[in-house]
XYZ file of N, CA and C in Angstrom:
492
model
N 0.883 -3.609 -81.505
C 0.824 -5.007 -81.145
C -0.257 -5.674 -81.985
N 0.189 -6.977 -82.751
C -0.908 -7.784 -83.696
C -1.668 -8.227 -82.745
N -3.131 -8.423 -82.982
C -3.835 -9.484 -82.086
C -3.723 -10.757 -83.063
N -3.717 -11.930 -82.524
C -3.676 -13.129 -83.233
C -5.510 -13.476 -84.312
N -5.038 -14.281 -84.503
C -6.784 -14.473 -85.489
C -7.570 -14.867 -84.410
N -7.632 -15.381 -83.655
C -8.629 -16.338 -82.675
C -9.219 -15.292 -81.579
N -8.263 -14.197 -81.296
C -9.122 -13.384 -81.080
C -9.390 -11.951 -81.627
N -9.039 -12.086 -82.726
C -10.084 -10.743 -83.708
C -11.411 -11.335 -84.162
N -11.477 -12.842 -84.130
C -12.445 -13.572 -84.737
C -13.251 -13.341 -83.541
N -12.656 -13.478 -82.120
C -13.744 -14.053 -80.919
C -14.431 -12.179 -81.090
N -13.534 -11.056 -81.037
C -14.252 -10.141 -80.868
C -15.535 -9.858 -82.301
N -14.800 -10.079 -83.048
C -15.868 -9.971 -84.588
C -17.314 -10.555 -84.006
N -16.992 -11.932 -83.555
C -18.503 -12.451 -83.039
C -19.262 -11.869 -82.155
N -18.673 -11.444 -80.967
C -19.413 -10.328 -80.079
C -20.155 -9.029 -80.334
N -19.134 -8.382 -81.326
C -19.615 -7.579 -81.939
C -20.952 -7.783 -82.818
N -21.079 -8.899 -83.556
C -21.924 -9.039 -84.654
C -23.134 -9.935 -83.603
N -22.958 -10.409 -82.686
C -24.334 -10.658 -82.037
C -24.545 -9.180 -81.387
N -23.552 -8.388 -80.994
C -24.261 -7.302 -80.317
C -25.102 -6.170 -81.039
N -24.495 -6.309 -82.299
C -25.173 -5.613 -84.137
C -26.580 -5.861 -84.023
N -26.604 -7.272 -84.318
C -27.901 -7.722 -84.454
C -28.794 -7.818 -83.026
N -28.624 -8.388 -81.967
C -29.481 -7.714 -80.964
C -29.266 -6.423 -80.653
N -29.240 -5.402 -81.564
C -29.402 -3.982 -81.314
C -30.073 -3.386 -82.079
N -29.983 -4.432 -83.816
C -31.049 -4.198 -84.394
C -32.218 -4.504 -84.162
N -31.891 -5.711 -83.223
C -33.545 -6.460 -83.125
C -34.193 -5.456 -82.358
N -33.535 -4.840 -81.590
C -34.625 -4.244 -80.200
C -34.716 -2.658 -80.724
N -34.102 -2.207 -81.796
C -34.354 -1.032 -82.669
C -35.494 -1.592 -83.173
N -35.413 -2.096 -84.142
C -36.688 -2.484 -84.641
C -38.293 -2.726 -83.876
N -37.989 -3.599 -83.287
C -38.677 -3.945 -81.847
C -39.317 -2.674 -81.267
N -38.765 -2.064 -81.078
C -39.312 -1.019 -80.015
C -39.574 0.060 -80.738
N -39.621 0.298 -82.233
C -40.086 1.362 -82.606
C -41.359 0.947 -83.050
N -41.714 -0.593 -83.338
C -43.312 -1.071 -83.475
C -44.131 -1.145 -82.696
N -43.765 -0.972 -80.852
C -44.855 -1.358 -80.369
C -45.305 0.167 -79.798
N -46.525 0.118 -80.433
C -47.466 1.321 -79.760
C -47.590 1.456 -78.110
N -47.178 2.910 -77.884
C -47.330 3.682 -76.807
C -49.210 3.722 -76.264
N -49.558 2.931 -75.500
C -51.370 2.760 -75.390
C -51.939 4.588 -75.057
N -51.313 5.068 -74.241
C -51.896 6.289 -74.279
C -51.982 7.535 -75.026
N -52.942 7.893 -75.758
C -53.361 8.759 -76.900
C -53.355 7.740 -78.508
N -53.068 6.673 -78.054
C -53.436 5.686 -79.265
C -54.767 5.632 -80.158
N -54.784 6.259 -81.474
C -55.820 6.073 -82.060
C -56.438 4.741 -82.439
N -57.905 4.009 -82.564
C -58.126 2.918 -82.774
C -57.671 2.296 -83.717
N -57.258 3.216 -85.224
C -56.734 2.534 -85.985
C -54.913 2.391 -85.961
N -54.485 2.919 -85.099
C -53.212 2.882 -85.047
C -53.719 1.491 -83.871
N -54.546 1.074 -83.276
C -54.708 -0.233 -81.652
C -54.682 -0.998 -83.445
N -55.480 -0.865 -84.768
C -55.066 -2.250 -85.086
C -54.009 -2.093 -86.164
N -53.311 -1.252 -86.726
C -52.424 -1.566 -87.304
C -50.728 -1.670 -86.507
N -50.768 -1.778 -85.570
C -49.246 -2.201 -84.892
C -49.313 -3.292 -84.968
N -50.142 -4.065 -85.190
C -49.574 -5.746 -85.501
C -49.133 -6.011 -86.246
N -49.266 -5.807 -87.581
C -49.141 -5.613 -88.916
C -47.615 -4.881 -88.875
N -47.754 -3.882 -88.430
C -46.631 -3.258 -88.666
C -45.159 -4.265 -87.479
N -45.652 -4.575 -86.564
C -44.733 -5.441 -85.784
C -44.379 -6.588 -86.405
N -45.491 -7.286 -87.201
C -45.045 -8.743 -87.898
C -43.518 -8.080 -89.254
N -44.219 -6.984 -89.660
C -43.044 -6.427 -90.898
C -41.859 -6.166 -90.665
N -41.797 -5.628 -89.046
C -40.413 -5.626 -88.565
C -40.080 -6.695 -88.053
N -40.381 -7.625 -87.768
C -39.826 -8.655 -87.159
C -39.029 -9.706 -88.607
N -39.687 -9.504 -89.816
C -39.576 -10.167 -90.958
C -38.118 -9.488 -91.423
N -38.102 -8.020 -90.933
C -37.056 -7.329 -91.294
C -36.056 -8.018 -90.549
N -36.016 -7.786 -89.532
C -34.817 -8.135 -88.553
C -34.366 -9.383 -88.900
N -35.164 -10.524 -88.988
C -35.213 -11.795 -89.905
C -33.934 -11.675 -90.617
N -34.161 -10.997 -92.128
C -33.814 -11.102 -92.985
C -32.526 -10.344 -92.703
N -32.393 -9.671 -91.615
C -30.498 -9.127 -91.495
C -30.309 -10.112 -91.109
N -30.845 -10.486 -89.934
C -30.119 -11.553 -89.119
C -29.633 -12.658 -89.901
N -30.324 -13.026 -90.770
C -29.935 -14.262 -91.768
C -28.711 -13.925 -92.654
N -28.981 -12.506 -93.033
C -27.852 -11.811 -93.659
C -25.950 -11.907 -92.592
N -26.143 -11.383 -91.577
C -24.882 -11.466 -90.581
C -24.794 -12.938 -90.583
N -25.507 -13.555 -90.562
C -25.460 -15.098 -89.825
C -24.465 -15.115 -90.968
N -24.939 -15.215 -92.346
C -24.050 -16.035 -93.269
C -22.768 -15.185 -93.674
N -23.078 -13.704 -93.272
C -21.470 -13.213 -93.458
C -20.527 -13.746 -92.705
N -20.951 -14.027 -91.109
C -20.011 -14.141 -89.987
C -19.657 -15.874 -89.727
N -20.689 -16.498 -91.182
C -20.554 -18.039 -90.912
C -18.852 -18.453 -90.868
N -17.721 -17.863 -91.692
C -16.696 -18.311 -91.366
C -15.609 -18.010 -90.464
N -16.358 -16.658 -89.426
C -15.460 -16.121 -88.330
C -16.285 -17.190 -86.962
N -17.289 -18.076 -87.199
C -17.703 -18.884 -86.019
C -17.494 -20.736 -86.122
N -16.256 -20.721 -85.084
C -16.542 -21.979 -84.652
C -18.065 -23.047 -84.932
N -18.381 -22.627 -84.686
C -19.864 -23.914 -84.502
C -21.274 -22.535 -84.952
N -22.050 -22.939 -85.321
C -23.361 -22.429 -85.291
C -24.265 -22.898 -85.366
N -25.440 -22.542 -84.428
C -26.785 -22.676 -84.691
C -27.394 -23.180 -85.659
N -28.073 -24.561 -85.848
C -28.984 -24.276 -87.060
C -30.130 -23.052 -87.371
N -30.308 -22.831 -88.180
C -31.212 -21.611 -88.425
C -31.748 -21.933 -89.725
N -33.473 -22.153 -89.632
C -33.730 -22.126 -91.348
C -34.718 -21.238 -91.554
N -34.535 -20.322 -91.355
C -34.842 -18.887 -92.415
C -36.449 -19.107 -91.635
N -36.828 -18.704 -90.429
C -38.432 -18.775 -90.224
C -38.196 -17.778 -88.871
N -39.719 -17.325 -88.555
C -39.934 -16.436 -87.463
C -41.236 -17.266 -87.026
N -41.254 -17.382 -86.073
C -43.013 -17.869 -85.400
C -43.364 -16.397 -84.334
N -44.595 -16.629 -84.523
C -45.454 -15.767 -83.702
C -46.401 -16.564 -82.770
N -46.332 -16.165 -81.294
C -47.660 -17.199 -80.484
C -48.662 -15.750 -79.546
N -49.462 -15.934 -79.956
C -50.460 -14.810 -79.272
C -50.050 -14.330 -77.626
N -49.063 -16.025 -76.646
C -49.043 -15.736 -75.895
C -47.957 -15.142 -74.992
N -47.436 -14.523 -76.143
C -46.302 -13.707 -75.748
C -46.697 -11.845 -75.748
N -47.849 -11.733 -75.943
C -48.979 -10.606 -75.879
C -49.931 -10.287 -74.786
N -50.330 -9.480 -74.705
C -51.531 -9.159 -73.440
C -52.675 -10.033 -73.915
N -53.195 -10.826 -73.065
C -54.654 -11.016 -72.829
C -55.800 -10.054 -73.531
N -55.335 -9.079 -73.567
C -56.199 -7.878 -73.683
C -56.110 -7.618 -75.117
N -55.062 -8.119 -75.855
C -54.320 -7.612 -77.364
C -54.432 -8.788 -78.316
N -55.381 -10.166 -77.782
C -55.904 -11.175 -78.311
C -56.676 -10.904 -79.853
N -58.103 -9.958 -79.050
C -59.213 -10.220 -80.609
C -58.284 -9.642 -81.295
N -57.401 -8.230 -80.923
C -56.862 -7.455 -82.294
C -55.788 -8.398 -83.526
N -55.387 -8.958 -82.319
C -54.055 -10.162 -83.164
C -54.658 -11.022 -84.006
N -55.769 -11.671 -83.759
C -56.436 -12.457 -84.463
C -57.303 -11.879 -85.230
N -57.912 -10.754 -85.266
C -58.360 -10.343 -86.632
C -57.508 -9.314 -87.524
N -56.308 -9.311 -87.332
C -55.516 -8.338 -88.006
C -54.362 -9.320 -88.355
N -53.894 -10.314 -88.067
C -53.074 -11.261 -88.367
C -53.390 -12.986 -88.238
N -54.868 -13.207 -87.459
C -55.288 -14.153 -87.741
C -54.771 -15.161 -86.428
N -53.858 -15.062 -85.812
C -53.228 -15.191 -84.517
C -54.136 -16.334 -83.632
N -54.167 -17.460 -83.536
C -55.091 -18.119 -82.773
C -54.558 -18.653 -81.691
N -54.522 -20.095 -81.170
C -54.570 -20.430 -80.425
C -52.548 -21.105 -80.593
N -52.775 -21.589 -81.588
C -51.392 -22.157 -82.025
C -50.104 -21.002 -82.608
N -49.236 -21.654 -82.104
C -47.924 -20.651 -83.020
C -48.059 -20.309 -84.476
N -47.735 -19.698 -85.549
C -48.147 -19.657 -86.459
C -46.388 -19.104 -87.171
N -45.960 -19.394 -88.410
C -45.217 -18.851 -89.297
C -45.313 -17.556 -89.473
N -44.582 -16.492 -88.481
C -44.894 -15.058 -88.893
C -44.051 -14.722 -90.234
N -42.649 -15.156 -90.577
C -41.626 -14.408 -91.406
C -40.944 -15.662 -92.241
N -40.676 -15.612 -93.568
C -39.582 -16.551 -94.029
C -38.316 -15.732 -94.479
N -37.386 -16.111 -94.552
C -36.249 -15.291 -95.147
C -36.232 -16.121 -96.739
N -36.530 -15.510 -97.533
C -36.607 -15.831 -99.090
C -35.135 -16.968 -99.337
N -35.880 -17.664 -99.533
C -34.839 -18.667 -100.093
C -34.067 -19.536 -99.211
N -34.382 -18.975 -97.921
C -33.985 -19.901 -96.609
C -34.810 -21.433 -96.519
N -34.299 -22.227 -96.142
C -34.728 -23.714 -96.001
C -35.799 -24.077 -95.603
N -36.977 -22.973 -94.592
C -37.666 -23.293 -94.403
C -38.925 -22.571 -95.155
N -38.684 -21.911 -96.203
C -39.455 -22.026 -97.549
C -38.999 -22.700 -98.212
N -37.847 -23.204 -98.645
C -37.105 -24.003 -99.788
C -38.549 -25.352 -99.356
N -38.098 -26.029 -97.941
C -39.033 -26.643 -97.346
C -40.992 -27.224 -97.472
N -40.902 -25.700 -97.369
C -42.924 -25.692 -97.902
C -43.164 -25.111 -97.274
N -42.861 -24.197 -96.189
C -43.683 -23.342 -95.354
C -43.882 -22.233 -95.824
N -45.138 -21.863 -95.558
C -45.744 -20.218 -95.932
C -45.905 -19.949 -94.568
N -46.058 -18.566 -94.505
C -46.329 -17.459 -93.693
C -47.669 -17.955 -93.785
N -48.199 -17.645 -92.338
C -49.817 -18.037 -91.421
C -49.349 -19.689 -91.430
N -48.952 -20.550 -91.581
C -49.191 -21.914 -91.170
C -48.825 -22.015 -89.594
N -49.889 -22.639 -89.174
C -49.980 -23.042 -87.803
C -48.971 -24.295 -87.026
N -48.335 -24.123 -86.117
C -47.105 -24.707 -85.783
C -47.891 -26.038 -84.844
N -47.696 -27.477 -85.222
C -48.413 -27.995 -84.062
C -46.848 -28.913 -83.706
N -46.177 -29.270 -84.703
C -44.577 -29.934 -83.430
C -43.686 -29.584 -84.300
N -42.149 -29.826 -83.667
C -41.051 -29.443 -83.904
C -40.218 -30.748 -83.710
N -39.915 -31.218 -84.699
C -38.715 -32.495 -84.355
C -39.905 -34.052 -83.992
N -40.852 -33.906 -84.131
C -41.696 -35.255 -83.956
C -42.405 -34.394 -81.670
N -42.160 -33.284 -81.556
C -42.380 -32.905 -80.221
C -43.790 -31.779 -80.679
N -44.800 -32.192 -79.522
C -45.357 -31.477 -79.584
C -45.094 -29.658 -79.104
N -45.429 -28.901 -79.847
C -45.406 -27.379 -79.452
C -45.491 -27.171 -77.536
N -46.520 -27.964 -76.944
C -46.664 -27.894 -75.255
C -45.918 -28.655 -74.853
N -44.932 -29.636 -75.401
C -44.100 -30.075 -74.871
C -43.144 -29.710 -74.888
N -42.754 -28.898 -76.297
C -41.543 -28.297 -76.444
C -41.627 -26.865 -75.003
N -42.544 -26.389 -74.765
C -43.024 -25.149 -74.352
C -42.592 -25.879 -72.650
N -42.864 -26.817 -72.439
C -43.242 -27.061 -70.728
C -41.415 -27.464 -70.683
N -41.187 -28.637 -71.894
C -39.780 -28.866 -70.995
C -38.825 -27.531 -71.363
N -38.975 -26.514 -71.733
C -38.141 -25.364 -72.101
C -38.296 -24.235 -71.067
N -39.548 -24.480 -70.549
C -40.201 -23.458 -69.053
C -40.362 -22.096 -70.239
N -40.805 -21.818 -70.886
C -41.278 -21.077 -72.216
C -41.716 -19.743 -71.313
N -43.274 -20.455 -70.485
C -43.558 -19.142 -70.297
C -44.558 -18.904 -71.556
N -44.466 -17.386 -71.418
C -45.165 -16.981 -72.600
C -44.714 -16.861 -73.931
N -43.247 -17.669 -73.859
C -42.067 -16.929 -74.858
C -42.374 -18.680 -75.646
N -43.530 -18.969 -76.272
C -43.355 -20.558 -76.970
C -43.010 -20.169 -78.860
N -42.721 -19.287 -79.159
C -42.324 -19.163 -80.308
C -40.639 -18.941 -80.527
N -40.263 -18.345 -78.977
C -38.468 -18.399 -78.812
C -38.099 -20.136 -78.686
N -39.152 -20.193 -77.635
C -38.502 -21.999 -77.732
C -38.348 -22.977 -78.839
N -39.632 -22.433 -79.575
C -39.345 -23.574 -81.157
C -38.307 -23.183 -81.567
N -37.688 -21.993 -81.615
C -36.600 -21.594 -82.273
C -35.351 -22.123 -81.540
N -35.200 -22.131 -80.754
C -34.400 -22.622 -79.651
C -34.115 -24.393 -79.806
N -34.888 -24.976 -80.207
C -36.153 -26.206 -80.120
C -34.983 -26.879 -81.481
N -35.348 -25.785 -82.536
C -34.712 -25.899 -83.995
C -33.373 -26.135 -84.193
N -32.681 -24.922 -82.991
C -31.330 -24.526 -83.406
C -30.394 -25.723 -82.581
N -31.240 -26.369 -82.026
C -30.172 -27.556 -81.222
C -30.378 -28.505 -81.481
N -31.446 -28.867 -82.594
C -31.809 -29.976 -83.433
C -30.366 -30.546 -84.343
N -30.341 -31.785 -84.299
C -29.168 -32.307 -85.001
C -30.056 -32.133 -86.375
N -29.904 -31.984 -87.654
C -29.968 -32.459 -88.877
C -29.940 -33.995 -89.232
N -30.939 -34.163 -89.918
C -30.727 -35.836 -89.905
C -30.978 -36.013 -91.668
């Protein structure tokens, strides 16, 4: 029995978000250090090593996005960026973030995907995030109920942004 296009396409998409959130949380979870028997220099290089995977995952994700751009109806804007906000971290995992990645008070540019729009743009990696769309970062954060998650919301923030 043929399946029609509309749904080999609908499964292709399921599949390829389920790809990539499987890479993400592969990736993900092989960076964050286990705290017990943790050597001090392994307490400061998992940041470092977490920002590199996250840049990785980035750069598939950008990769599927544009393979699967003509099996999807509608998509997301997406321009090639990762943010990082300290407060999606322990309290406790503060000084290390900020002297091993510089991590302050504001969101910051963790990842660009080379050649994606938001380097084409001007952004470097470490620039500090203060609004999104003419919105401030705590506003974007309060009307989104963020939480500690204010670097998902800019992204979130981004991807439902009309283009103007």
């Amino acid at each position: 029995m043929a399946l029609n296009a509309d749904v080999a396409r609908g499964r292709g998409k399921v599949w390829l978000r389920r790809c990539a959130s499987g890479l993400a949380a592969l990736a993900l979870s092989t960076a964050i250090p286990v705290s017990a028997g943790e050597t001090s220099d392994e307490a400061v290089l998992w940041p470092t090593r977490l920002r590199a995977d996250m840049a990785r995952v980035a750069q598939v994700e950008w990769r599927l996005r544009d393979a699967a751009s003509g099996l999807c109806p509608g998509v997301a804007a997406d321009i090639g960026v990762v943010f990082d906000d300290r407060r999606a971290y322990r309290k406790a995992d503060w000084p290390v973030l900020a002297s091993t990645l510089g991590l302050a008070d504001r969101p910051v540019v963790a990842a660009l995907v080379p050649g994606g729009p938001a380097e084409r743009a001007g952004l470097v990696v470490g620039d500090e995030i203060e609004a999104v769309g003419g919105f401030s970062v705590d506003a974007i954060a309060e009307r989104r109920k963020a939480g500690p998650l204010v670097a998902e919301a800019l992204l979130e923030e981004i991807a439902t942004t009309s283009p103007e």
